[in-house]
């Protein structure tokens, strides 16, 4: 389209930025919801375990995304 701007690469950067920025924040918020479901129930309630599993999975995904971003930025 333009000799100066590569629009296809621009769209790729935009998509990765949105996924890495807003996507990881949304997954972290979902982890907080799971942690809240775990903490708000009495010790014998059945909803405690799925909430903890959801929270751990989300927090591990966020940590993995952050680590992948660091690896990508620091790669030579």
Coordinates of N, CA and C in Angstrom, one line a residue:
X1 N 0.8 -1.2 0.0 CA 0.0 0.0 0.0 C 0.9 1.3 0.0
X2 N 1.9 1.2 0.8 CA 2.8 2.4 0.9 C 4.2 1.9 0.8
X3 N 5.1 2.7 0.3 CA 6.5 2.3 0.2 C 7.2 2.5 1.6
X4 N 6.6 3.3 2.5 CA 7.2 3.6 3.8 C 6.7 2.8 4.9
X5 N 5.4 2.3 4.8 CA 4.8 1.6 5.9 C 4.4 0.2 5.5
X6 N 4.8 -0.8 6.2 CA 4.5 -2.2 6.0 C 3.2 -2.4 6.8
X7 N 2.1 -2.4 6.2 CA 0.8 -2.5 6.9 C 0.6 -3.9 7.5
X8 N 1.0 -4.9 6.9 CA 0.9 -6.3 7.4 C 1.7 -6.4 8.7
X9 N 2.9 -5.9 8.7 CA 3.7 -6.0 10.0 C 3.1 -5.1 11.1
X10 N 2.5 -4.0 10.7 CA 1.9 -3.1 11.6 C 0.7 -3.8 12.3
X11 N -0.1 -4.5 11.6 CA -1.2 -5.3 12.1 C -0.7 -6.4 13.1
X12 N 0.4 -7.0 12.7 CA 0.9 -8.1 13.6 C 1.4 -7.5 14.9
X13 N 2.0 -6.4 14.9 CA 2.5 -5.7 16.1 C 1.3 -5.3 16.9
X14 N 0.3 -4.8 16.3 CA -0.9 -4.3 17.0 C -1.6 -5.5 17.7
X15 N -1.7 -6.7 17.0 CA -2.4 -7.8 17.5 C -1.6 -8.4 18.7
X16 N -0.3 -8.5 18.6 CA 0.5 -9.0 19.7 C 0.5 -8.1 20.9
X17 N 0.5 -6.8 20.6 CA 0.5 -5.8 21.7 C -0.8 -5.9 22.5
X18 N -1.9 -6.0 21.8 CA -3.2 -6.2 22.4 C -3.3 -7.5 23.2
X19 N -2.9 -8.6 22.6 CA -2.9 -9.9 23.2 C -2.1 -9.9 24.5
X20 N -0.8 -9.4 24.3 CA 0.1 -9.4 25.5 C -0.3 -8.4 26.5
X21 N -0.8 -7.2 26.1 CA -1.2 -6.2 27.1 C -2.5 -6.5 27.8
X22 N -3.6 -6.3 27.0 CA -4.9 -6.5 27.5 C -5.3 -7.9 27.8
X23 N -4.7 -8.8 27.0 CA -5.0 -10.3 27.3 C -4.5 -10.8 28.6
X24 N -3.2 -10.5 28.9 CA -2.7 -10.9 30.1 C -3.3 -10.3 31.3
X25 N -3.7 -9.0 31.2 CA -4.4 -8.3 32.3 C -5.8 -9.0 32.5
X26 N -6.5 -9.4 31.5 CA -7.8 -10.1 31.6 C -7.6 -11.5 32.3
X27 N -6.6 -12.2 31.9 CA -6.3 -13.5 32.5 C -6.0 -13.3 34.0
X28 N -5.2 -12.3 34.3 CA -4.9 -12.0 35.7 C -6.1 -11.7 36.5
X29 N -7.0 -10.9 35.9 CA -8.3 -10.6 36.6 C -9.1 -11.8 36.8
X30 N -9.1 -12.7 35.9 CA -9.8 -14.0 36.0 C -9.2 -14.9 37.1
X31 N -7.9 -14.8 37.3 CA -7.2 -15.5 38.4 C -7.6 -14.9 39.7
X32 N -7.8 -13.6 39.8 CA -8.3 -13.0 41.0 C -9.7 -13.4 41.4
X33 N -10.5 -13.6 40.3 CA -11.9 -14.1 40.6 C -11.8 -15.5 41.2
X34 N -11.0 -16.3 40.6 CA -10.8 -17.7 41.1 C -10.3 -17.7 42.6
X35 N -9.4 -16.8 42.8 CA -8.8 -16.7 44.2 C -9.9 -16.2 45.2
X36 N -10.7 -15.3 44.7 CA -11.8 -14.8 45.5 C -12.8 -15.9 45.8
X37 N -13.1 -16.7 44.8 CA -14.0 -17.8 45.0 C -13.4 -18.8 46.0
X38 N -12.1 -19.0 46.0 CA -11.5 -19.9 46.9 C -11.5 -19.3 48.4
X39 N -11.3 -18.0 48.5 CA -11.1 -17.4 49.8 C -12.5 -17.2 50.5
X40 N -13.5 -17.0 49.7 CA -14.8 -16.6 50.3 C -15.7 -17.8 50.7
X41 N -15.2 -19.0 50.4 CA -16.0 -20.1 50.8 C -15.5 -20.7 52.1
X42 N -16.4 -21.4 52.9 CA -15.9 -22.0 54.1 C -15.0 -23.2 53.7
X43 N -14.2 -23.7 54.7 CA -13.2 -24.7 54.3 C -13.8 -26.0 53.7
X44 N -15.0 -26.4 54.0 CA -15.6 -27.6 53.5 C -16.4 -27.5 52.2
X45 N -16.5 -26.3 51.7 CA -17.3 -26.0 50.5 C -16.6 -26.7 49.3
X46 N -17.5 -27.1 48.3 CA -17.0 -27.7 47.1 C -16.4 -26.7 46.1
X47 N -16.8 -25.4 46.2 CA -16.3 -24.4 45.3 C -14.9 -24.0 45.6
X48 N -14.3 -24.4 46.6 CA -12.9 -23.9 47.0 C -11.9 -24.5 46.0
X49 N -12.0 -25.8 45.7 CA -10.9 -26.4 44.9 C -10.9 -25.8 43.4
X50 N -12.1 -25.7 42.8 CA -12.1 -25.2 41.4 C -11.6 -23.7 41.4
X51 N -11.9 -23.0 42.4 CA -11.4 -21.6 42.4 C -9.9 -21.5 42.5
X52 N -9.4 -22.4 43.4 CA -7.9 -22.4 43.5 C -7.2 -22.9 42.2
X53 N -7.8 -23.9 41.6 CA -7.2 -24.4 40.3 C -7.3 -23.3 39.3
X54 N -8.4 -22.6 39.2 CA -8.5 -21.5 38.2 C -7.5 -20.4 38.5
X55 N -7.4 -20.0 39.7 CA -6.4 -19.0 40.1 C -5.0 -19.4 39.8
X56 N -4.6 -20.6 40.1 CA -3.3 -21.1 39.9 C -3.0 -21.2 38.4
X57 N -3.9 -21.7 37.6 CA -3.8 -21.8 36.2 C -3.6 -20.4 35.5
X58 N -4.4 -19.4 35.9 CA -4.3 -18.1 35.4 C -3.0 -17.4 35.7
X59 N -2.6 -17.6 37.0 CA -1.4 -16.9 37.4 C -0.2 -17.5 36.7
X60 N -0.2 -18.8 36.5 CA 0.9 -19.5 35.8 C 0.9 -19.0 34.3
X61 N -0.3 -18.8 33.7 CA -0.3 -18.3 32.3 C 0.2 -16.9 32.2
X62 N -0.1 -16.1 33.2 CA 0.4 -14.7 33.2 C 1.9 -14.7 33.4
X63 N 2.4 -15.5 34.3 CA 3.9 -15.6 34.5 C 4.6 -16.1 33.3
X64 N 4.0 -17.1 32.6 CA 4.5 -17.6 31.4 C 4.5 -16.6 30.3
X65 N 3.5 -15.8 30.2 CA 3.4 -14.7 29.2 C 4.5 -13.7 29.4
X66 N 4.6 -13.3 30.7 CA 5.7 -12.3 31.1 C 7.1 -12.9 30.8
X67 N 7.3 -14.1 31.1 CA 8.6 -14.7 30.8 C 8.8 -14.8 29.3
X68 N 7.8 -15.2 28.5 CA 8.0 -15.2 27.0 C 8.3 -13.8 26.5
X69 N 7.6 -12.8 27.0 CA 7.9 -11.4 26.6 C 9.4 -11.0 26.9
X70 N 9.8 -11.4 28.1 CA 11.2 -11.1 28.5 C 12.2 -11.8 27.6
X71 N 11.9 -13.1 27.3 CA 12.8 -13.9 26.4 C 12.8 -13.3 25.0
X72 N 11.7 -12.8 24.5 CA 11.6 -12.2 23.2 C 12.4 -10.9 23.1
X73 N 12.3 -10.1 24.2 CA 13.0 -8.8 24.2 C 14.5 -9.0 24.4
X74 N 14.9 -10.0 25.2 CA 16.3 -10.1 25.5 C 17.0 -11.0 24.5
X75 N 16.3 -11.7 23.5 CA 17.0 -12.5 22.6 C 17.8 -11.7 21.6
X76 N 19.0 -12.3 21.3 CA 19.9 -11.6 20.4 C 19.7 -12.1 19.0

